[in-house]
Short mmCIF file of C-alpha atoms in Angstrom, two decimals:
data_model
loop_
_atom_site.label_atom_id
_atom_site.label_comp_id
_atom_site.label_asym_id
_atom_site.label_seq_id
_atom_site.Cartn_x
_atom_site.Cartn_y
_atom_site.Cartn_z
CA UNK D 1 -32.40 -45.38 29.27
CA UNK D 2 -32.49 -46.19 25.64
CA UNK D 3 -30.23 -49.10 23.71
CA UNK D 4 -27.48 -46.50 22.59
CA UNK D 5 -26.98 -45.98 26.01
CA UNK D 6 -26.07 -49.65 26.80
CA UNK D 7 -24.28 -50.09 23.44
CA UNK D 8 -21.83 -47.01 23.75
CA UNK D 9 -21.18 -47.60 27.28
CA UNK D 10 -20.77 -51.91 27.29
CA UNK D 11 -19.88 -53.04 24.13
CA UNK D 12 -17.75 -56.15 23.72
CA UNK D 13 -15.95 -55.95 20.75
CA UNK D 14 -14.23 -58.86 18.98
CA UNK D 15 -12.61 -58.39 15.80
CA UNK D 16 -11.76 -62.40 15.57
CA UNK D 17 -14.58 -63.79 16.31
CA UNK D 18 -17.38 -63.33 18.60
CA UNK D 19 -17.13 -62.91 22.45
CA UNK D 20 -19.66 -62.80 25.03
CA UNK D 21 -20.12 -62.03 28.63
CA UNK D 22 -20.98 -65.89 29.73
CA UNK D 23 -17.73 -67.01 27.68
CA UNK D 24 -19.87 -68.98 24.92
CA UNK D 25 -18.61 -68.00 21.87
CA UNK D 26 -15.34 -69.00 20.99
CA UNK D 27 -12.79 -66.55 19.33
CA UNK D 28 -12.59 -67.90 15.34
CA UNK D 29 -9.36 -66.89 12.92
CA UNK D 30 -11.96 -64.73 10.62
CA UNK D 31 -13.26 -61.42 11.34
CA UNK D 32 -16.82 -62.17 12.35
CA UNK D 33 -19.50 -59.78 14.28
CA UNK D 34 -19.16 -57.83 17.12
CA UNK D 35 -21.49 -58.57 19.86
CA UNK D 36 -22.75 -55.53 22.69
CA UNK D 37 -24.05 -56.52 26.24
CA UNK D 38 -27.98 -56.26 24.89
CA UNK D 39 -27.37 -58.84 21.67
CA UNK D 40 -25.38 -61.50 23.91
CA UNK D 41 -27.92 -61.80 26.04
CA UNK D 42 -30.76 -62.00 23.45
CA UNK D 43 -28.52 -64.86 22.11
CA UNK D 44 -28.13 -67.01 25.58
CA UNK D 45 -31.85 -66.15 26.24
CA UNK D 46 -33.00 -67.65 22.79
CA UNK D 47 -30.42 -70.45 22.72
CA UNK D 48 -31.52 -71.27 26.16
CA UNK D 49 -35.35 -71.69 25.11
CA UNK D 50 -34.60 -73.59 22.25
CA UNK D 51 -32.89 -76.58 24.76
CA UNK D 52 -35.85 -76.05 27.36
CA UNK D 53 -38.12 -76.79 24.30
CA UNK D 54 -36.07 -79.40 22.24
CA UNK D 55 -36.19 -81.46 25.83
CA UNK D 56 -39.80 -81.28 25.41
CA UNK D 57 -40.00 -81.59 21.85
CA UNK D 58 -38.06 -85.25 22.22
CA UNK D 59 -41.33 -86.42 24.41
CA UNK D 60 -43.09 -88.10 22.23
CA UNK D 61 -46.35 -87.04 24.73
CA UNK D 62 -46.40 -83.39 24.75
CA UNK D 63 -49.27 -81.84 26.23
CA UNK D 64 -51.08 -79.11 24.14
CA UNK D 65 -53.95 -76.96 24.80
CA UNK D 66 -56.14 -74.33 22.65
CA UNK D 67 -56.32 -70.98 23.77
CA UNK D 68 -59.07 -68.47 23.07
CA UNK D 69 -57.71 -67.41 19.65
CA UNK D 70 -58.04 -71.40 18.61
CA UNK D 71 -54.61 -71.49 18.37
CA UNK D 72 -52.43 -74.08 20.14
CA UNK D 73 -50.49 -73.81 23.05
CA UNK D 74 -47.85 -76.43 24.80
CA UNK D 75 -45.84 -77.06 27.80
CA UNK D 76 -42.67 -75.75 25.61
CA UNK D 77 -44.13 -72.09 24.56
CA UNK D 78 -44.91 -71.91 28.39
CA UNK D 79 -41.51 -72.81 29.47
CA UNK D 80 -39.39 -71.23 26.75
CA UNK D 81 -41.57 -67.75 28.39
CA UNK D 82 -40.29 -68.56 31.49
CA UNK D 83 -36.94 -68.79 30.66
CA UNK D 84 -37.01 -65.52 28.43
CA UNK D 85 -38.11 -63.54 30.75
CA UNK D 86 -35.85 -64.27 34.05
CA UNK D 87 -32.98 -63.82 31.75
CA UNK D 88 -33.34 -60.16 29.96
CA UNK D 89 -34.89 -59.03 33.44
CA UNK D 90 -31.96 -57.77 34.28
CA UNK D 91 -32.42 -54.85 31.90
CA UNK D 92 -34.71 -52.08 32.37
CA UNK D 93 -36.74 -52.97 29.72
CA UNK D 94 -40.47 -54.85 30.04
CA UNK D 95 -40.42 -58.43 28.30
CA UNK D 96 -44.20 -58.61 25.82
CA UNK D 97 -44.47 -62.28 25.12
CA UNK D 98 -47.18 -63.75 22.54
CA UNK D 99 -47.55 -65.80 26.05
CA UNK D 100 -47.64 -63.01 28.80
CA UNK D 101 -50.75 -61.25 29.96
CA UNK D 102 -51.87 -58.80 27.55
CA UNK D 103 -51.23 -55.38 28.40
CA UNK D 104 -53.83 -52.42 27.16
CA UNK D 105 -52.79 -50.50 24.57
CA UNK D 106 -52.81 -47.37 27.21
CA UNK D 107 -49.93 -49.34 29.26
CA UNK D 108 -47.93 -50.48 26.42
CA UNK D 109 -47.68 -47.17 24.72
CA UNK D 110 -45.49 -45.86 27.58
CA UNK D 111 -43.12 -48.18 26.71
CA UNK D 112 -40.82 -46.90 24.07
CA UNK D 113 -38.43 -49.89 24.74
CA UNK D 114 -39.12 -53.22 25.57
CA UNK D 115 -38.23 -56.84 24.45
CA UNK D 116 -41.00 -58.61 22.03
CA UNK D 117 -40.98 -62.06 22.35
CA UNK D 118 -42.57 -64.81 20.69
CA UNK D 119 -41.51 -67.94 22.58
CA UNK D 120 -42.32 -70.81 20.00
CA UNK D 121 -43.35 -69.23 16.70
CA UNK D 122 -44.58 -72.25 14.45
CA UNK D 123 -46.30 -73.91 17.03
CA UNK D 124 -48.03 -76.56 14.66
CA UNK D 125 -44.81 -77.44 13.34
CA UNK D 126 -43.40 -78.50 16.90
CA UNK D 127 -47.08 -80.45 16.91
CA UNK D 128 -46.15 -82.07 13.83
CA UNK D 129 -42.75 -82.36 14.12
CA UNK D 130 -40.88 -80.70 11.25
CA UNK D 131 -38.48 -79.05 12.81
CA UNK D 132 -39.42 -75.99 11.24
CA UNK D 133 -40.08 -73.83 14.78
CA UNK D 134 -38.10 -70.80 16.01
CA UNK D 135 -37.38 -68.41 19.51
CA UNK D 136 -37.97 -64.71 18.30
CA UNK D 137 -36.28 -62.27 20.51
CA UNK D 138 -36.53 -58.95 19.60
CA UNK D 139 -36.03 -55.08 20.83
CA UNK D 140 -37.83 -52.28 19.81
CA UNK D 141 -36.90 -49.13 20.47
CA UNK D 142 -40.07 -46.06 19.59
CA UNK D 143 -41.79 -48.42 17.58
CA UNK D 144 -38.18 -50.01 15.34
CA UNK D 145 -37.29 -53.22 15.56
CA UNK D 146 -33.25 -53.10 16.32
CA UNK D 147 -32.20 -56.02 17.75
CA UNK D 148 -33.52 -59.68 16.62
CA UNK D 149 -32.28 -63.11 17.47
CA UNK D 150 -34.46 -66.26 15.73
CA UNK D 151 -33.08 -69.45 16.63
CA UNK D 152 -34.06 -72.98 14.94
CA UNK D 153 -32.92 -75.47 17.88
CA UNK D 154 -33.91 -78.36 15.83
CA UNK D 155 -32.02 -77.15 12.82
CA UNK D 156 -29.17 -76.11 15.46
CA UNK D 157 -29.53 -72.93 13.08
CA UNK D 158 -29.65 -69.25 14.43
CA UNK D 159 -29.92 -65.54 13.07
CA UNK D 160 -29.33 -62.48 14.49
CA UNK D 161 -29.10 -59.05 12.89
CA UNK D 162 -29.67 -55.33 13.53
CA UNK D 163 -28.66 -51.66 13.54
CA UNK D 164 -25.24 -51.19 13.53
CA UNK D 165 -24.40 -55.06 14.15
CA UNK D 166 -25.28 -56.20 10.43
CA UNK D 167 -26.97 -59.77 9.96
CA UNK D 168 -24.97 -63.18 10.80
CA UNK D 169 -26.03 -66.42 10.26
CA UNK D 170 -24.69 -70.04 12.45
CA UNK D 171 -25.69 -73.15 11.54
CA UNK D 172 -24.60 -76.59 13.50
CA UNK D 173 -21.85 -74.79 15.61
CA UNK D 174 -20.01 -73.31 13.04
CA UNK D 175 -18.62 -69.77 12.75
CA UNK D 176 -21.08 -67.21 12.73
CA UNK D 177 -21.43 -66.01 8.76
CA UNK D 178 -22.42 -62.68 7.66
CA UNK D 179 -25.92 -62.53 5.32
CA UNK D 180 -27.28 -60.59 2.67
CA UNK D 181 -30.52 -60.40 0.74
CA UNK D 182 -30.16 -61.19 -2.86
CA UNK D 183 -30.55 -58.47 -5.54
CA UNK D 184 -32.35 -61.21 -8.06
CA UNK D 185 -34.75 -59.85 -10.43
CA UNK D 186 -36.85 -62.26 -11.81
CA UNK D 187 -37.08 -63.87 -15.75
CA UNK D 188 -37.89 -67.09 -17.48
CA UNK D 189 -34.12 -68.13 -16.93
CA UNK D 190 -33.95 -66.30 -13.07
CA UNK D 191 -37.53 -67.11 -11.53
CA UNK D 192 -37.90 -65.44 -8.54
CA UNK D 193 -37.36 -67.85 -5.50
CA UNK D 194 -40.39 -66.82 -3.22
CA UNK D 195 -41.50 -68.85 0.19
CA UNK D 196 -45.09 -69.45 1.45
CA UNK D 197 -46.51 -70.15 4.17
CA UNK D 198 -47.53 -74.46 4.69
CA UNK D 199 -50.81 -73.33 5.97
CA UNK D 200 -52.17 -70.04 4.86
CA UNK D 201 -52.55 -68.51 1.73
CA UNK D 202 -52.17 -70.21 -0.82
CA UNK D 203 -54.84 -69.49 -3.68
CA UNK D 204 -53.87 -65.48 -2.78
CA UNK D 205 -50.46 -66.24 -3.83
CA UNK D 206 -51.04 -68.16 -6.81
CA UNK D 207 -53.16 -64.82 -8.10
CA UNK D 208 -50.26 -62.79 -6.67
CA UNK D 209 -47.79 -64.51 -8.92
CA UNK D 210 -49.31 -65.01 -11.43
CA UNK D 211 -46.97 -62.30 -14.02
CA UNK D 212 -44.08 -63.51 -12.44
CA UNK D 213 -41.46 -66.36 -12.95
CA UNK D 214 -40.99 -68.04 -9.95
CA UNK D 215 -40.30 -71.16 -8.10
CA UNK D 216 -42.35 -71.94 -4.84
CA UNK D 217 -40.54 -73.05 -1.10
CA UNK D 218 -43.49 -73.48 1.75
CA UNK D 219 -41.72 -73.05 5.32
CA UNK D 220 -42.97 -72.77 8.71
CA UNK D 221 -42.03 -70.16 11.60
CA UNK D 222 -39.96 -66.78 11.11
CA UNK D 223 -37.67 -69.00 9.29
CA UNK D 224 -39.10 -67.70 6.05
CA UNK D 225 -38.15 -64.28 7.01
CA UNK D 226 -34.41 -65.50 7.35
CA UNK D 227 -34.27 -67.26 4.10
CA UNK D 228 -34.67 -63.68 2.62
CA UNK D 229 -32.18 -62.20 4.79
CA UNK D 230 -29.67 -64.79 3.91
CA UNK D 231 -30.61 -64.93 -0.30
CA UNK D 232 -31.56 -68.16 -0.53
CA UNK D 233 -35.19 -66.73 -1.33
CA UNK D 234 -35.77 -63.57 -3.13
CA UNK D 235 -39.82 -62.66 -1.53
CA UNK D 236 -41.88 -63.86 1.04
CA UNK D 237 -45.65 -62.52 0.93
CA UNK D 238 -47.84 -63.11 3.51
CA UNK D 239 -51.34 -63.07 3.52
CA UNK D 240 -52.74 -64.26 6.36
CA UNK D 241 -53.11 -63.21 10.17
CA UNK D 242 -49.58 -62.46 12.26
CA UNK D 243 -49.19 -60.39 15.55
CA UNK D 244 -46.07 -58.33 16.34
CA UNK D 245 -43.89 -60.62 17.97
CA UNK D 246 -44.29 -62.77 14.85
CA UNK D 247 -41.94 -60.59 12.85
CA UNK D 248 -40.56 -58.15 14.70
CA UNK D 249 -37.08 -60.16 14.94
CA UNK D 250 -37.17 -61.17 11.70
CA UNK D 251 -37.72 -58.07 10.43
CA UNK D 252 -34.52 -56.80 12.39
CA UNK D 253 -32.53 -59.43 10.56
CA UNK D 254 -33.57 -58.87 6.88
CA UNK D 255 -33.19 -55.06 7.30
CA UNK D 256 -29.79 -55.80 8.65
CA UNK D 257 -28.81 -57.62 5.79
CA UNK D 258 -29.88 -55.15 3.22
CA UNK D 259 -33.94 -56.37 2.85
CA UNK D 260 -37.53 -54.96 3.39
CA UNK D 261 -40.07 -55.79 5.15
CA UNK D 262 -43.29 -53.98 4.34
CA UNK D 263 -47.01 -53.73 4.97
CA UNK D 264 -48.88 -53.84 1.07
CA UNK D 265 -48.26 -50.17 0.88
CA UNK D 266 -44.36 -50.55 0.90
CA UNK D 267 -44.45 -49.07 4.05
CA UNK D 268 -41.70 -50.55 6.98
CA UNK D 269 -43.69 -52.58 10.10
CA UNK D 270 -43.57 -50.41 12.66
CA UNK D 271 -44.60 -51.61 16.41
CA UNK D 272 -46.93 -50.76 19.43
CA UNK D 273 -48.68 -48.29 17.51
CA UNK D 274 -52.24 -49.29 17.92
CA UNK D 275 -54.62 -51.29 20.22
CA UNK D 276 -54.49 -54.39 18.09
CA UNK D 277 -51.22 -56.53 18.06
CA UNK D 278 -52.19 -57.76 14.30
CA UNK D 279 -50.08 -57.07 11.60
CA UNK D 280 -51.68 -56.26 8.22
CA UNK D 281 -50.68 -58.54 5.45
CA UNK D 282 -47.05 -58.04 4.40
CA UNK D 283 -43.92 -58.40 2.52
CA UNK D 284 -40.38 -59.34 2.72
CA UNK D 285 -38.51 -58.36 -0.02
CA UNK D 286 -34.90 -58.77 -1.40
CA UNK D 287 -32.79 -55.78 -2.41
CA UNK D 288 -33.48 -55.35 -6.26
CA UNK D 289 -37.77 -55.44 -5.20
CA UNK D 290 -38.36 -51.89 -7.05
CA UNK D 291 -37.12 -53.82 -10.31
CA UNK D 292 -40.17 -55.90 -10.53
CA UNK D 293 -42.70 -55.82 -7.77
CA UNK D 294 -45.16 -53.67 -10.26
CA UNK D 295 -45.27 -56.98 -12.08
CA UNK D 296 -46.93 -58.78 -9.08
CA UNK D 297 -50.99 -58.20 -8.55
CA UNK D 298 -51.01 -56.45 -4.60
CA UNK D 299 -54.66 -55.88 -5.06
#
C-alpha cells in the first residue's frame, strides 16, 4: 500500500482551519491547510516527542553517552524513539530511526515506504542548551521525501510541508501559516541571507562566499532547512557529514514551499539508495538560485 492510497481514501479536509483525528487542532476563521490521516499523525507523533524530551531537557542532570560514531546520545533521543515508533505503528510502514538498529542495505531496499526518523536532531544543542533542537518525521515513498514534520519544542515552533499539502508554519500556538522560499537574488544593497552550521564548516564557507554579498546566521538542527522554506534565509550550504534522517523532513518542507534541496551537482536528495546512510555535502536553495549560484565557488 503506498501513501496515495491512504490519502485518497482518509483524508480530513478542513477548509477553516486544520482538523485532526485526536481533535487537536482547533478550527481557525482563515483558510489554513488541509491535513490527511498520514500528516496528523506525523504531527501528534513529533509534538509528542518534543514534550517527552522538553521534560528531560528541564533536568538540569541529563545523562548522555557517546556512541560509536563519537557522537552523543541522551536519555531524550532514546525516549523521543520510543514514542515515535508506538505511534506511526499503526501504519504499514517500517519506522528507520537515527536511533534504531541499523538495517543492511539488502533489507532496507525492500522498503519503498517507510517513516525516517531522526528523534533529536541537534543533539549538542539540547547538551548546551540553546534551544535550537528539532523531531524530524519524515515519509519516503521510492526514495522521495513526501511528508515532513520538524518540530522545535523549545521554540514551541513547528513545520510541516509536502506533496500536495504545501508548507505551513506554527509558532507558540498560533494558526498554522503557509511558507514560501524567497526569490532574493543577491547585490551590495540585497546580500544574500545564508545560514551555517555553529559547528562545521566554516572556513569552506567563507571560500564559498567569497563573490557573493551576503550576511551570515549560524543555527543548529534542521531548523536551518526551515528558515529557507519560510524566506527568512535565502541558502543554506552544508559541508560537513549528515545521514538521511537529517534532512529528509526538511527537505519535504522547503520543496513544499517552492525551494531546493540539492547534492553539489544540483541534483534533488534522494533516499535509501545505497549502503551508506551519509549524505554528500549539500544545498538548500531559495527559488531565484539559477540567478546567481554560478557566482558562488562549489569546487
Amino acid at each position: 500500500m503506498t501513501i496515495s492510497h491512504i490519502v485518497r481514501g482518509r483524508r480530513l479536509f478542513a477548509k477553516h482551519g486544520v482538523t485532526a483525528d485526536n481533535g487537536r487542532f482547533a478550527a481557525t476563521d482563515k483558510p489554513t491547510m488541509q491535513v490527511d490521516v498520514i500528516t496528523s499523525a506525523l504531527i501528534v507523533a513529533a509534538e509528542q516527542a518534543g514534550a517527552a524530551i522538553m521534560n528531560i531537557y528541564r533536568n538540569e542532570a541529563t545523562e548522555t553517552t557517546i556512541k560509536a560514531d563519537g557522537s552523543p546520545l541522551t536519555q531524550a533521543d532514546m525516549a523521543a524513539h520510543r514514542i515515535i515508533a508506538e505511534h506511526l505503528q499503526r501504519f504499514d510502514w517500517p519506522v528507520l530511526s537515527e536511533e534504531s538498529a541499523e538495517l543492511p542495505f539488502a533489507t532496507r531496499q525492500q522498503q519503498h515506504t517507510y517513516f525516517l526518523v531522526d528523534p533529536l536532531d541537534g543533539t549538542k544543542e539540547f547538551i548546551h542548551r540553546t534551544d535550537e533542537f528539532t523531531v524530524n518525521i519524515a515519509l519516503i515513498e521510492n526514495g522521495v521525501a513526501v511528508r515532513g514534520v520538524v518540530f522545535a519544542p523549545a521554540l514551541d515552533l513547528i513545520y510541516v510541508g509536502g506533496q500536495g499539502i504545501g508548507a505551513w508554519k506554527k509558532a507558540d500556538g498560533n494558526a498554522w501559516q503557509a511558507i514560501q522560499v524567497s526569490n532574493r537574488v543577491p547585490s551590495a544593497s540585497s546580500p544574500l541571507r545564508v545560514v551555517g552550521s555553529r559547528r562545521h564548516g566554516a572556513e569552506k564557507l567563507a571560500a564559498m562566499l567569497t563573490d557573493v554579498p551576503h550576511e551570515l546566521d549560524n543555527r543548529g538542527s534542521a531548523l536551518k532547512i526551515c528558515q529557507v522554506a519560510e524566506g527568512s534565509a535565502d541558502f543554506y550550504p552544508r559541508l560537513g557529514p549528515t545521514s538521511e534522517w537529517d534532512t529528509a523532513a526538511g527537505q519535504a518542507i522547503v520543496e513544499a514551499a517552492g525551494g531546493h534541496l540539492t547534492d553539489m551537482h544540483l541534483q534533488p536528495l534522494r533516499y535509501n539508495q545505497k549502503d551508506s546512510l551519509l549524505n554528500p555535502n549539500f544545498l538548500v536553495l531559495n527559488q531565484s538560485y539559477a540567478q546567481w549560484i554560478s557566482r558562488l565557488k562549489l569546487a
